[in-house]
Amino acid sequence: MDIDERFMKKAIRLARRGLGSTSPNPVVGALIVKNDQIISSGYHKRAGAPHAEIVALSKAGERTRGSSLYVNMEPCNHYGRTPPCTGAILESGVRKIVVGMPDPNPHVTGRGCEFLRSKGVEVKCGVLEEECTRLNEIYVKYVTKGKPFVILKGALTLDGWIATKTGNSKWITGEKSRKFVHTLRKRVDAIMVGVETIIADNPLLTPYLTRRSGRAPVKVIADTNLRIPLHSRVFNSPKSALTIIAAGSNVTNNKRKTIEGLGARVINCQMRDGRIDLADLLDKLAEMSISSILVEGGATIFSSIIREGLVDKFYIFLAPKILCGDNGIPFARGPGCDTIENCLTLKVLMVRRFDDDIMIEGYPRRHSVNVELKIEN
């Protein structure tokens, strides 16, 4: 690993501190380096706050003259909530900038690096680009496709069931696995489940197992016929945590008004095969600036969202438990593939252990993401 990669690794680690707080902006970390020593650093804490480069430059002050700036994403060269970073970089006297990846926003991509080069700053781009891209995969999809990045999380017994025949699923996995899932909840804009999960488990859908403060993710319940019980705990969350009920076009106004009277928002979606068209729902959520969604169940919504090719990433937890029967609730409902050859396969990014549980993190094979298998204990 050369020196540029070493410092970029540190910038990436800094950027990760902003996961879950910067949406719809990317997570960015920046280092100011002089004589091969880090003299200041910063990261983007939340949307509307100073960008990572500005934080690092401000900390360094006059020491930035003749220094190098390491940043995992191309500096902005346009006005948004904050002024462009390129102007501040020029004024600081930075001699060289090392960039992990270009900003994929089609309206700005490449302009920051081009501008700095035109002003005499040495620019090196593409250092650990794949790792930087994966770090901001949510932002990349949202700004290039205008759609949310969809993560599916499932917990299964070793023989493939997500619940018993009665719908009981507490708890398939252990406490460490559940805490990690709550960390995932803090990193996304919204958590989505089907109404059957609400009826069976009555979950809060909040990251209550994490100590980290910050905004609560939006709760989205796919409920074609508004069957959600009025005593459901999703209606009792903090006011900052919006609850969205996605319903079909055939629900009555009385049902809608009753639900909205509990503080939730009901949105009508197009129908597909008698159920909510999930692609239409995702489009509506994107219009609400929701850039990432964690889908947590159950079997009906899993089968629909997988078959429609809407999942971008999987987190599958396997617990060392066996139901010892064929009458549980499967991971996905409906007919499966006729041959193993036609199964959906994953490009495995990581295999991780949480006590006795095993978690597999991976992308559907349709994604052109080249990653190496990494195993962590």
mmCIF file of C-alpha atoms in Angstrom:
data_model
loop_
_atom_site.group_PDB
_atom_site.id
_atom_site.type_symbol
_atom_site.label_atom_id
_atom_site.label_comp_id
_atom_site.label_asym_id
_atom_site.label_seq_id
_atom_site.Cartn_x
_atom_site.Cartn_y
_atom_site.Cartn_z
ATOM 1 C CA MET A 1 0.000 0.000 0.000
ATOM 2 C CA ASP A 2 1.517 3.328 -1.067
ATOM 3 C CA ILE A 3 1.312 6.505 0.970
ATOM 4 C CA ASP A 4 -1.677 7.914 -0.943
ATOM 5 C CA GLU A 5 -3.673 4.740 -0.312
ATOM 6 C CA ARG A 6 -2.707 4.784 3.356
ATOM 7 C CA PHE A 7 -4.000 8.320 3.850
ATOM 8 C CA MET A 8 -7.099 7.602 1.767
ATOM 9 C CA LYS A 9 -7.900 4.672 4.081
ATOM 10 C CA LYS A 10 -7.856 7.124 6.980
ATOM 11 C CA ALA A 11 -10.121 9.543 5.093
ATOM 12 C CA ILE A 12 -12.583 6.696 4.451
ATOM 13 C CA ARG A 13 -12.631 5.796 8.141
ATOM 14 C CA LEU A 14 -13.365 9.427 8.972
ATOM 15 C CA ALA A 15 -16.160 9.544 6.398
ATOM 16 C CA ARG A 16 -17.850 6.506 7.962
ATOM 17 C CA ARG A 17 -18.599 8.582 11.069
ATOM 18 C CA GLY A 18 -21.233 10.408 9.042
ATOM 19 C CA LEU A 19 -23.155 7.292 7.977
ATOM 20 C CA GLY A 20 -26.843 7.834 8.627
ATOM 21 C CA SER A 21 -26.536 11.582 9.219
ATOM 22 C CA THR A 22 -25.738 13.203 5.872
ATOM 23 C CA SER A 23 -28.580 12.019 3.604
ATOM 24 C CA PRO A 24 -29.219 12.910 0.855
ATOM 25 C CA ASN A 25 -25.586 14.040 0.727
ATOM 26 C CA PRO A 26 -22.605 11.649 0.594
ATOM 27 C CA VAL A 27 -20.391 10.744 3.541
ATOM 28 C CA VAL A 28 -17.013 12.436 3.176
ATOM 29 C CA GLY A 29 -13.802 12.520 5.187
ATOM 30 C CA ALA A 30 -10.809 14.804 4.586
ATOM 31 C CA LEU A 31 -7.199 14.979 5.772
ATOM 32 C CA ILE A 32 -4.619 17.763 5.481
ATOM 33 C CA VAL A 33 -1.145 16.249 5.163
ATOM 34 C CA LYS A 34 2.212 18.028 5.254
ATOM 35 C CA ASN A 35 5.630 16.382 5.240
ATOM 36 C CA ASP A 36 3.847 13.011 5.384
ATOM 37 C CA GLN A 37 2.146 13.966 8.652
ATOM 38 C CA ILE A 38 -1.581 14.580 9.234
ATOM 39 C CA ILE A 39 -1.992 18.137 10.515
ATOM 40 C CA SER A 40 -5.812 18.267 10.555
ATOM 41 C CA SER A 41 -8.889 16.282 9.616
ATOM 42 C CA GLY A 42 -12.657 16.591 9.316
ATOM 43 C CA TYR A 43 -15.772 14.845 8.128
ATOM 44 C CA HIS A 44 -19.231 15.849 6.948
ATOM 45 C CA LYS A 45 -21.475 15.495 10.006
ATOM 46 C CA ARG A 46 -24.923 16.174 8.574
ATOM 47 C CA ALA A 47 -26.727 17.713 5.603
ATOM 48 C CA GLY A 48 -26.355 21.492 5.727
ATOM 49 C CA ALA A 49 -23.268 21.373 7.976
ATOM 50 C CA PRO A 50 -19.785 22.361 6.680
ATOM 51 C CA HIS A 51 -18.274 19.874 4.274
ATOM 52 C CA ALA A 52 -15.352 17.702 5.338
ATOM 53 C CA GLU A 53 -12.822 19.759 3.375
ATOM 54 C CA ILE A 54 -13.926 23.003 5.035
ATOM 55 C CA VAL A 55 -13.718 21.467 8.500
ATOM 56 C CA ALA A 56 -10.194 20.177 7.885
ATOM 57 C CA LEU A 57 -8.996 23.421 6.280
ATOM 58 C CA SER A 58 -10.396 25.517 9.116
ATOM 59 C CA LYS A 59 -8.596 23.418 11.717
ATOM 60 C CA ALA A 60 -5.269 23.694 9.881
ATOM 61 C CA GLY A 61 -5.371 27.446 9.321
ATOM 62 C CA GLU A 62 -2.215 28.878 7.727
ATOM 63 C CA ARG A 63 -0.454 25.515 7.921
ATOM 64 C CA THR A 64 -2.317 24.463 4.751
ATOM 65 C CA ARG A 65 0.171 26.341 2.537
ATOM 66 C CA GLY A 66 1.989 23.762 0.436
ATOM 67 C CA SER A 67 0.059 20.834 1.944
ATOM 68 C CA SER A 68 -1.847 17.933 0.406
ATOM 69 C CA LEU A 69 -5.575 17.344 0.821
ATOM 70 C CA TYR A 70 -6.959 13.791 0.861
ATOM 71 C CA VAL A 71 -10.701 13.394 0.358
ATOM 72 C CA ASN A 72 -12.740 10.303 -0.553
ATOM 73 C CA MET A 73 -15.038 12.204 -2.958
ATOM 74 C CA GLU A 74 -14.400 15.009 -5.410
ATOM 75 C CA PRO A 75 -14.854 18.476 -3.826
ATOM 76 C CA CYS A 76 -17.953 20.370 -4.881
ATOM 77 C CA ASN A 77 -17.700 23.300 -7.271
ATOM 78 C CA HIS A 78 -21.260 24.564 -6.980
ATOM 79 C CA TYR A 79 -23.505 26.348 -4.502
ATOM 80 C CA GLY A 80 -25.905 24.187 -2.505
ATOM 81 C CA ARG A 81 -26.705 24.639 1.149
ATOM 82 C CA THR A 82 -23.066 25.672 1.536
ATOM 83 C CA PRO A 83 -20.579 27.484 -0.745
ATOM 84 C CA PRO A 84 -18.338 25.427 -3.069
ATOM 85 C CA CYS A 85 -15.331 23.771 -1.451
ATOM 86 C CA THR A 86 -13.056 24.431 -4.440
ATOM 87 C CA GLY A 87 -12.827 28.146 -3.661
ATOM 88 C CA ALA A 88 -11.764 27.495 -0.088
ATOM 89 C CA ILE A 89 -9.189 24.948 -1.283
ATOM 90 C CA LEU A 90 -7.618 27.490 -3.636
ATOM 91 C CA GLU A 91 -7.519 30.197 -0.969
ATOM 92 C CA SER A 92 -5.880 27.793 1.494
ATOM 93 C CA GLY A 93 -2.783 27.280 -0.638
ATOM 94 C CA VAL A 94 -3.149 23.499 -0.847
ATOM 95 C CA ARG A 95 -0.580 22.239 -3.370
ATOM 96 C CA LYS A 96 -2.007 18.807 -4.153
ATOM 97 C CA ILE A 97 -5.362 17.084 -3.773
ATOM 98 C CA VAL A 98 -5.837 13.306 -3.775
ATOM 99 C CA VAL A 99 -9.414 12.185 -4.543
ATOM 100 C CA GLY A 100 -10.973 8.766 -4.054
ATOM 101 C CA MET A 101 -13.837 9.009 -6.550
ATOM 102 C CA PRO A 102 -15.547 11.601 -8.757
ATOM 103 C CA ASP A 103 -18.878 12.968 -7.618
ATOM 104 C CA PRO A 104 -21.404 10.843 -9.588
ATOM 105 C CA ASN A 105 -24.019 13.599 -9.603
ATOM 106 C CA PRO A 106 -24.544 14.106 -13.365
ATOM 107 C CA HIS A 107 -24.872 17.855 -12.846
ATOM 108 C CA VAL A 108 -21.483 18.272 -11.168
ATOM 109 C CA THR A 109 -19.298 15.210 -11.877
ATOM 110 C CA GLY A 110 -15.682 16.070 -12.721
ATOM 111 C CA ARG A 111 -16.114 19.803 -12.419
ATOM 112 C CA GLY A 112 -14.417 20.124 -9.045
ATOM 113 C CA CYS A 113 -11.266 18.339 -10.161
ATOM 114 C CA GLU A 114 -11.227 20.112 -13.533
ATOM 115 C CA PHE A 115 -11.564 23.509 -11.882
ATOM 116 C CA LEU A 116 -8.723 22.868 -9.432
ATOM 117 C CA ARG A 117 -6.446 21.576 -12.209
ATOM 118 C CA SER A 118 -7.175 24.670 -14.279
ATOM 119 C CA LYS A 119 -5.989 26.772 -11.334
ATOM 120 C CA GLY A 120 -2.668 24.961 -11.020
ATOM 121 C CA VAL A 121 -3.476 22.516 -8.224
ATOM 122 C CA GLU A 122 -2.051 19.023 -8.706
ATOM 123 C CA VAL A 123 -4.969 16.571 -8.744
ATOM 124 C CA LYS A 124 -4.791 12.792 -8.420
ATOM 125 C CA CYS A 125 -8.118 10.978 -8.734
ATOM 126 C CA GLY A 126 -9.169 7.340 -8.362
ATOM 127 C CA VAL A 127 -7.239 6.289 -5.251
ATOM 128 C CA LEU A 128 -9.114 3.328 -3.707
ATOM 129 C CA GLU A 129 -12.010 4.286 -5.973
ATOM 130 C CA GLU A 130 -13.866 0.986 -5.588
ATOM 131 C CA GLU A 131 -13.818 1.193 -1.796
ATOM 132 C CA CYS A 132 -14.879 4.842 -1.900
ATOM 133 C CA THR A 133 -17.736 4.029 -4.284
ATOM 134 C CA ARG A 134 -18.985 1.215 -2.065
ATOM 135 C CA LEU A 135 -18.923 3.529 0.959
ATOM 136 C CA ASN A 136 -21.276 5.924 -0.849
ATOM 137 C CA GLU A 137 -23.325 3.343 -2.759
ATOM 138 C CA ILE A 138 -26.562 4.852 -1.423
ATOM 139 C CA TYR A 139 -25.676 8.323 -2.686
ATOM 140 C CA VAL A 140 -24.441 6.957 -6.024
ATOM 141 C CA LYS A 141 -27.728 5.248 -6.821
ATOM 142 C CA TYR A 142 -29.896 8.103 -5.600
ATOM 143 C CA VAL A 143 -28.174 10.836 -7.646
ATOM 144 C CA THR A 144 -27.738 8.736 -10.804
ATOM 145 C CA LYS A 145 -31.038 6.804 -10.859
ATOM 146 C CA GLY A 146 -33.322 8.974 -8.737
ATOM 147 C CA LYS A 147 -34.338 5.896 -6.722
ATOM 148 C CA PRO A 148 -33.665 4.708 -3.171
ATOM 149 C CA PHE A 149 -30.954 2.163 -2.445
ATOM 150 C CA VAL A 150 -32.803 -0.905 -1.138
ATOM 151 C CA ILE A 151 -31.260 -3.178 1.507
ATOM 152 C CA LEU A 152 -32.979 -6.415 2.496
ATOM 153 C CA LYS A 153 -32.313 -7.905 5.938
ATOM 154 C CA GLY A 154 -33.488 -11.403 6.800
ATOM 155 C CA ALA A 155 -32.912 -13.743 9.757
ATOM 156 C CA LEU A 156 -33.286 -17.472 9.091
ATOM 157 C CA THR A 157 -32.975 -20.781 10.874
ATOM 158 C CA LEU A 158 -30.476 -23.180 9.341
ATOM 159 C CA ASP A 159 -33.321 -24.949 7.550
ATOM 160 C CA GLY A 160 -34.518 -21.718 5.977
ATOM 161 C CA TRP A 161 -37.475 -20.478 8.054
ATOM 162 C CA ILE A 162 -38.030 -16.903 9.217
ATOM 163 C CA ALA A 163 -40.790 -17.805 11.707
ATOM 164 C CA THR A 164 -42.810 -20.695 13.051
ATOM 165 C CA LYS A 165 -46.264 -21.580 11.705
ATOM 166 C CA THR A 166 -47.784 -19.215 14.307
ATOM 167 C CA GLY A 167 -45.656 -16.327 13.056
ATOM 168 C CA ASN A 168 -43.334 -16.371 16.063
ATOM 169 C CA SER A 169 -39.816 -15.186 15.212
ATOM 170 C CA LYS A 170 -38.506 -13.825 18.542
ATOM 171 C CA TRP A 171 -35.727 -14.360 18.566
ATOM 172 C CA ILE A 172 -34.110 -16.302 15.736
ATOM 173 C CA THR A 173 -30.810 -14.466 16.102
ATOM 174 C CA GLY A 174 -28.910 -13.430 19.204
ATOM 175 C CA GLU A 175 -28.455 -10.046 20.836
ATOM 176 C CA LYS A 176 -25.258 -9.087 19.002
ATOM 177 C CA SER A 177 -26.914 -9.677 15.641
ATOM 178 C CA ARG A 178 -29.907 -7.581 16.666
ATOM 179 C CA LYS A 179 -27.665 -4.738 17.810
ATOM 180 C CA PHE A 180 -25.951 -4.744 14.425
ATOM 181 C CA VAL A 181 -29.328 -4.556 12.699
ATOM 182 C CA HIS A 182 -30.161 -1.517 14.805
ATOM 183 C CA THR A 183 -26.898 0.028 13.613
ATOM 184 C CA LEU A 184 -28.110 -0.573 10.060
ATOM 185 C CA ARG A 185 -31.388 1.121 10.959
ATOM 186 C CA LYS A 186 -29.497 4.243 12.009
ATOM 187 C CA ARG A 187 -27.731 4.374 8.646
ATOM 188 C CA VAL A 188 -30.834 4.428 6.426
ATOM 189 C CA ASP A 189 -33.568 6.946 5.770
ATOM 190 C CA ALA A 190 -36.424 4.467 6.144
ATOM 191 C CA ILE A 191 -37.342 1.008 7.437
ATOM 192 C CA MET A 192 -39.962 -0.943 5.488
ATOM 193 C CA VAL A 193 -42.073 -3.942 6.482
ATOM 194 C CA GLY A 194 -45.294 -5.516 5.321
ATOM 195 C CA VAL A 195 -48.440 -5.233 7.411
ATOM 196 C CA GLU A 196 -48.216 -8.933 8.270
ATOM 197 C CA THR A 197 -45.045 -8.208 10.253
ATOM 198 C CA ILE A 198 -46.857 -5.456 12.154
ATOM 199 C CA ILE A 199 -49.754 -7.782 12.958
ATOM 200 C CA ALA A 200 -47.500 -10.678 14.037
ATOM 201 C CA ASP A 201 -44.729 -8.845 15.925
ATOM 202 C CA ASN A 202 -46.029 -5.320 16.651
ATOM 203 C CA PRO A 203 -42.506 -3.871 16.317
ATOM 204 C CA LEU A 204 -41.421 -0.317 17.104
ATOM 205 C CA LEU A 205 -39.196 -0.149 13.988
ATOM 206 C CA THR A 206 -36.750 2.149 15.744
ATOM 207 C CA PRO A 207 -33.009 1.731 16.431
ATOM 208 C CA TYR A 208 -33.586 1.589 20.187
ATOM 209 C CA LEU A 209 -30.665 -0.798 20.797
ATOM 210 C CA THR A 210 -28.127 1.842 19.722
ATOM 211 C CA ARG A 211 -26.906 4.651 21.940
ATOM 212 C CA ARG A 212 -26.172 6.957 19.050
ATOM 213 C CA SER A 213 -28.419 10.002 18.913
ATOM 214 C CA GLY A 214 -29.753 11.534 15.734
ATOM 215 C CA ARG A 215 -32.783 11.444 13.535
ATOM 216 C CA ALA A 216 -35.058 8.437 13.614
ATOM 217 C CA PRO A 217 -35.651 6.650 10.287
ATOM 218 C CA VAL A 218 -39.025 6.938 8.595
ATOM 219 C CA LYS A 219 -41.208 3.853 9.068
ATOM 220 C CA VAL A 220 -42.903 2.523 5.935
ATOM 221 C CA ILE A 221 -45.602 -0.151 6.130
ATOM 222 C CA ALA A 222 -46.908 -1.761 2.950
ATOM 223 C CA ASP A 223 -50.587 -2.297 3.727
ATOM 224 C CA THR A 224 -52.733 -2.693 0.617
ATOM 225 C CA ASN A 225 -56.092 -2.723 2.433
ATOM 226 C CA LEU A 226 -55.189 -0.726 5.577
ATOM 227 C CA ARG A 227 -55.361 -3.721 7.904
ATOM 228 C CA ILE A 228 -52.888 -2.274 10.378
ATOM 229 C CA PRO A 229 -54.194 -2.484 13.981
ATOM 230 C CA LEU A 230 -54.846 0.934 15.486
ATOM 231 C CA HIS A 231 -52.957 -0.031 18.655
ATOM 232 C CA SER A 232 -49.736 -0.785 16.731
ATOM 233 C CA ARG A 233 -46.609 0.533 18.396
ATOM 234 C CA VAL A 234 -45.405 2.237 15.209
ATOM 235 C CA PHE A 235 -47.935 4.956 16.019
ATOM 236 C CA ASN A 236 -46.342 5.605 19.417
ATOM 237 C CA SER A 237 -42.854 6.638 18.297
ATOM 238 C CA PRO A 238 -41.349 10.123 18.725
ATOM 239 C CA LYS A 239 -42.988 12.790 16.599
ATOM 240 C CA SER A 240 -39.766 13.122 14.583
ATOM 241 C CA ALA A 241 -40.196 9.554 13.327
ATOM 242 C CA LEU A 242 -42.695 9.766 10.485
ATOM 243 C CA THR A 243 -44.841 6.700 9.818
ATOM 244 C CA ILE A 244 -45.973 6.159 6.224
ATOM 245 C CA ILE A 245 -48.682 3.649 5.394
ATOM 246 C CA ALA A 246 -48.595 2.650 1.721
ATOM 247 C CA ALA A 247 -52.089 1.595 0.675
ATOM 248 C CA GLY A 248 -53.853 0.573 -2.488
ATOM 249 C CA SER A 249 -56.206 2.826 -4.388
ATOM 250 C CA ASN A 250 -59.319 1.026 -3.133
ATOM 251 C CA VAL A 251 -59.170 1.994 0.561
ATOM 252 C CA THR A 252 -62.022 4.078 1.912
ATOM 253 C CA ASN A 253 -61.644 7.662 3.081
ATOM 254 C CA ASN A 254 -62.888 6.683 6.557
ATOM 255 C CA LYS A 255 -60.036 4.197 6.994
ATOM 256 C CA ARG A 256 -57.546 6.732 5.707
ATOM 257 C CA LYS A 257 -58.748 9.481 8.056
ATOM 258 C CA THR A 258 -58.644 7.134 11.033
ATOM 259 C CA ILE A 259 -55.014 6.210 10.353
ATOM 260 C CA GLU A 260 -53.981 9.793 9.695
ATOM 261 C CA GLY A 261 -55.670 10.786 12.936
ATOM 262 C CA LEU A 262 -52.994 8.733 14.706
ATOM 263 C CA GLY A 263 -50.273 10.898 13.203
ATOM 264 C CA ALA A 264 -49.324 8.680 10.266
ATOM 265 C CA ARG A 265 -49.336 9.602 6.599
ATOM 266 C CA VAL A 266 -51.223 7.432 4.108
ATOM 267 C CA ILE A 267 -50.056 7.386 0.488
ATOM 268 C CA ASN A 268 -51.903 5.615 -2.311
ATOM 269 C CA CYS A 269 -49.885 3.441 -4.670
ATOM 270 C CA GLN A 270 -50.542 1.706 -7.936
ATOM 271 C CA MET A 271 -51.529 -1.963 -7.753
ATOM 272 C CA ARG A 272 -49.822 -5.028 -9.210
ATOM 273 C CA ASP A 273 -51.349 -8.507 -8.982
ATOM 274 C CA GLY A 274 -53.701 -7.348 -6.248
ATOM 275 C CA ARG A 275 -50.924 -5.841 -4.124
ATOM 276 C CA ILE A 276 -49.065 -2.584 -3.896
ATOM 277 C CA ASP A 277 -46.702 -1.990 -6.799
ATOM 278 C CA LEU A 278 -43.449 -1.732 -4.862
ATOM 279 C CA ALA A 279 -41.630 0.007 -7.709
ATOM 280 C CA ASP A 280 -44.263 2.752 -7.619
ATOM 281 C CA LEU A 281 -43.904 2.975 -3.842
ATOM 282 C CA LEU A 282 -40.124 3.362 -4.120
ATOM 283 C CA ASP A 283 -40.573 6.143 -6.671
ATOM 284 C CA LYS A 284 -42.911 7.975 -4.314
ATOM 285 C CA LEU A 285 -40.455 7.605 -1.437
ATOM 286 C CA ALA A 286 -37.641 8.944 -3.624
ATOM 287 C CA GLU A 287 -39.750 12.040 -4.302
ATOM 288 C CA MET A 288 -39.813 12.521 -0.528
ATOM 289 C CA SER A 289 -35.965 12.590 -0.514
ATOM 290 C CA ILE A 290 -35.739 9.104 0.975
ATOM 291 C CA SER A 291 -32.499 7.755 -0.500
ATOM 292 C CA SER A 292 -32.175 4.439 1.365
ATOM 293 C CA ILE A 293 -34.555 1.798 2.692
ATOM 294 C CA LEU A 294 -33.974 -1.215 4.927
ATOM 295 C CA VAL A 295 -36.592 -3.886 4.194
ATOM 296 C CA GLU A 296 -37.056 -6.152 7.232
ATOM 297 C CA GLY A 297 -39.952 -8.437 6.374
ATOM 298 C CA GLY A 298 -41.911 -10.488 6.051
ATOM 299 C CA ALA A 299 -42.092 -13.307 3.530
ATOM 300 C CA THR A 300 -44.686 -11.656 1.274
ATOM 301 C CA ILE A 301 -42.823 -8.394 0.821
ATOM 302 C CA PHE A 302 -39.522 -10.264 0.517
ATOM 303 C CA SER A 303 -40.835 -12.354 -2.358
ATOM 304 C CA SER A 304 -42.298 -9.343 -4.185
ATOM 305 C CA ILE A 305 -39.326 -7.037 -3.854
ATOM 306 C CA ILE A 306 -36.830 -9.758 -4.807
ATOM 307 C CA ARG A 307 -38.819 -10.989 -7.826
ATOM 308 C CA GLU A 308 -39.200 -7.440 -9.092
ATOM 309 C CA GLY A 309 -35.422 -6.980 -8.959
ATOM 310 C CA LEU A 310 -35.608 -4.043 -6.573
ATOM 311 C CA VAL A 311 -33.061 -5.170 -3.973
ATOM 312 C CA ASP A 312 -29.576 -3.650 -4.168
ATOM 313 C CA LYS A 313 -27.967 -5.385 -1.195
ATOM 314 C CA PHE A 314 -28.652 -8.294 1.171
ATOM 315 C CA TYR A 315 -27.833 -8.896 4.816
ATOM 316 C CA ILE A 316 -28.779 -12.503 5.603
ATOM 317 C CA PHE A 317 -28.384 -13.792 9.166
ATOM 318 C CA LEU A 318 -28.201 -17.546 9.765
ATOM 319 C CA ALA A 319 -28.818 -18.751 13.313
ATOM 320 C CA PRO A 320 -27.826 -22.232 14.579
ATOM 321 C CA LYS A 321 -31.437 -23.259 15.058
ATOM 322 C CA ILE A 322 -33.494 -25.885 13.224
ATOM 323 C CA LEU A 323 -37.282 -25.766 13.078
ATOM 324 C CA CYS A 324 -37.426 -29.533 12.402
ATOM 325 C CA GLY A 325 -40.513 -29.370 10.224
ATOM 326 C CA ASP A 326 -41.979 -28.114 6.972
ATOM 327 C CA ASN A 327 -44.732 -25.854 8.298
ATOM 328 C CA GLY A 328 -42.859 -22.682 9.176
ATOM 329 C CA ILE A 329 -42.924 -19.358 7.338
ATOM 330 C CA PRO A 330 -40.375 -19.368 4.501
ATOM 331 C CA PHE A 331 -37.959 -16.603 3.606
ATOM 332 C CA ALA A 332 -40.059 -15.805 0.519
ATOM 333 C CA ARG A 333 -43.532 -16.939 -0.516
ATOM 334 C CA GLY A 334 -44.684 -18.287 -3.858
ATOM 335 C CA PRO A 335 -43.112 -20.636 -6.377
ATOM 336 C CA GLY A 336 -39.344 -20.792 -6.516
ATOM 337 C CA CYS A 337 -36.939 -21.608 -9.339
ATOM 338 C CA ASP A 338 -37.222 -24.881 -11.245
ATOM 339 C CA THR A 339 -33.458 -25.379 -11.229
ATOM 340 C CA ILE A 340 -30.589 -24.351 -8.961
ATOM 341 C CA GLU A 341 -28.976 -22.811 -12.019
ATOM 342 C CA ASN A 342 -31.754 -20.203 -12.135
ATOM 343 C CA CYS A 343 -31.502 -19.210 -8.472
ATOM 344 C CA LEU A 344 -30.690 -15.640 -7.560
ATOM 345 C CA THR A 345 -27.028 -15.660 -6.577
ATOM 346 C CA LEU A 346 -25.126 -13.156 -4.479
ATOM 347 C CA LYS A 347 -21.691 -11.680 -4.895
ATOM 348 C CA VAL A 348 -20.517 -12.046 -1.315
ATOM 349 C CA LEU A 349 -18.872 -8.975 0.126
ATOM 350 C CA MET A 350 -18.403 -10.148 3.688
ATOM 351 C CA VAL A 351 -19.096 -13.063 6.009
ATOM 352 C CA ARG A 352 -19.221 -12.005 9.647
ATOM 353 C CA ARG A 353 -19.874 -13.805 12.889
ATOM 354 C CA PHE A 354 -21.948 -12.482 15.795
ATOM 355 C CA ASP A 355 -21.492 -15.030 18.585
ATOM 356 C CA ASP A 356 -23.140 -18.148 17.126
ATOM 357 C CA ASP A 357 -24.875 -16.326 14.252
ATOM 358 C CA ILE A 358 -23.401 -15.939 10.767
ATOM 359 C CA MET A 359 -24.159 -12.877 8.643
ATOM 360 C CA ILE A 360 -23.701 -12.839 4.866
ATOM 361 C CA GLU A 361 -23.493 -9.437 3.208
ATOM 362 C CA GLY A 362 -23.714 -9.391 -0.562
ATOM 363 C CA TYR A 363 -25.043 -7.916 -3.772
ATOM 364 C CA PRO A 364 -27.340 -9.562 -6.329
ATOM 365 C CA ARG A 365 -25.269 -10.817 -9.228
ATOM 366 C CA ARG A 366 -26.837 -8.310 -11.594
ATOM 367 C CA HIS A 367 -24.636 -5.652 -9.946
ATOM 368 C CA SER A 368 -21.185 -5.208 -11.449
ATOM 369 C CA VAL A 369 -19.430 -4.839 -8.112
ATOM 370 C CA ASN A 370 -16.049 -6.566 -7.968
ATOM 371 C CA VAL A 371 -15.241 -7.403 -4.360
ATOM 372 C CA GLU A 372 -13.130 -9.948 -2.573
ATOM 373 C CA LEU A 373 -14.471 -12.269 0.113
ATOM 374 C CA LYS A 374 -13.643 -10.957 3.557
ATOM 375 C CA ILE A 375 -14.277 -12.930 6.719
ATOM 376 C CA GLU A 376 -14.420 -11.234 10.115
ATOM 377 C CA ASN A 377 -14.997 -12.630 13.588
#
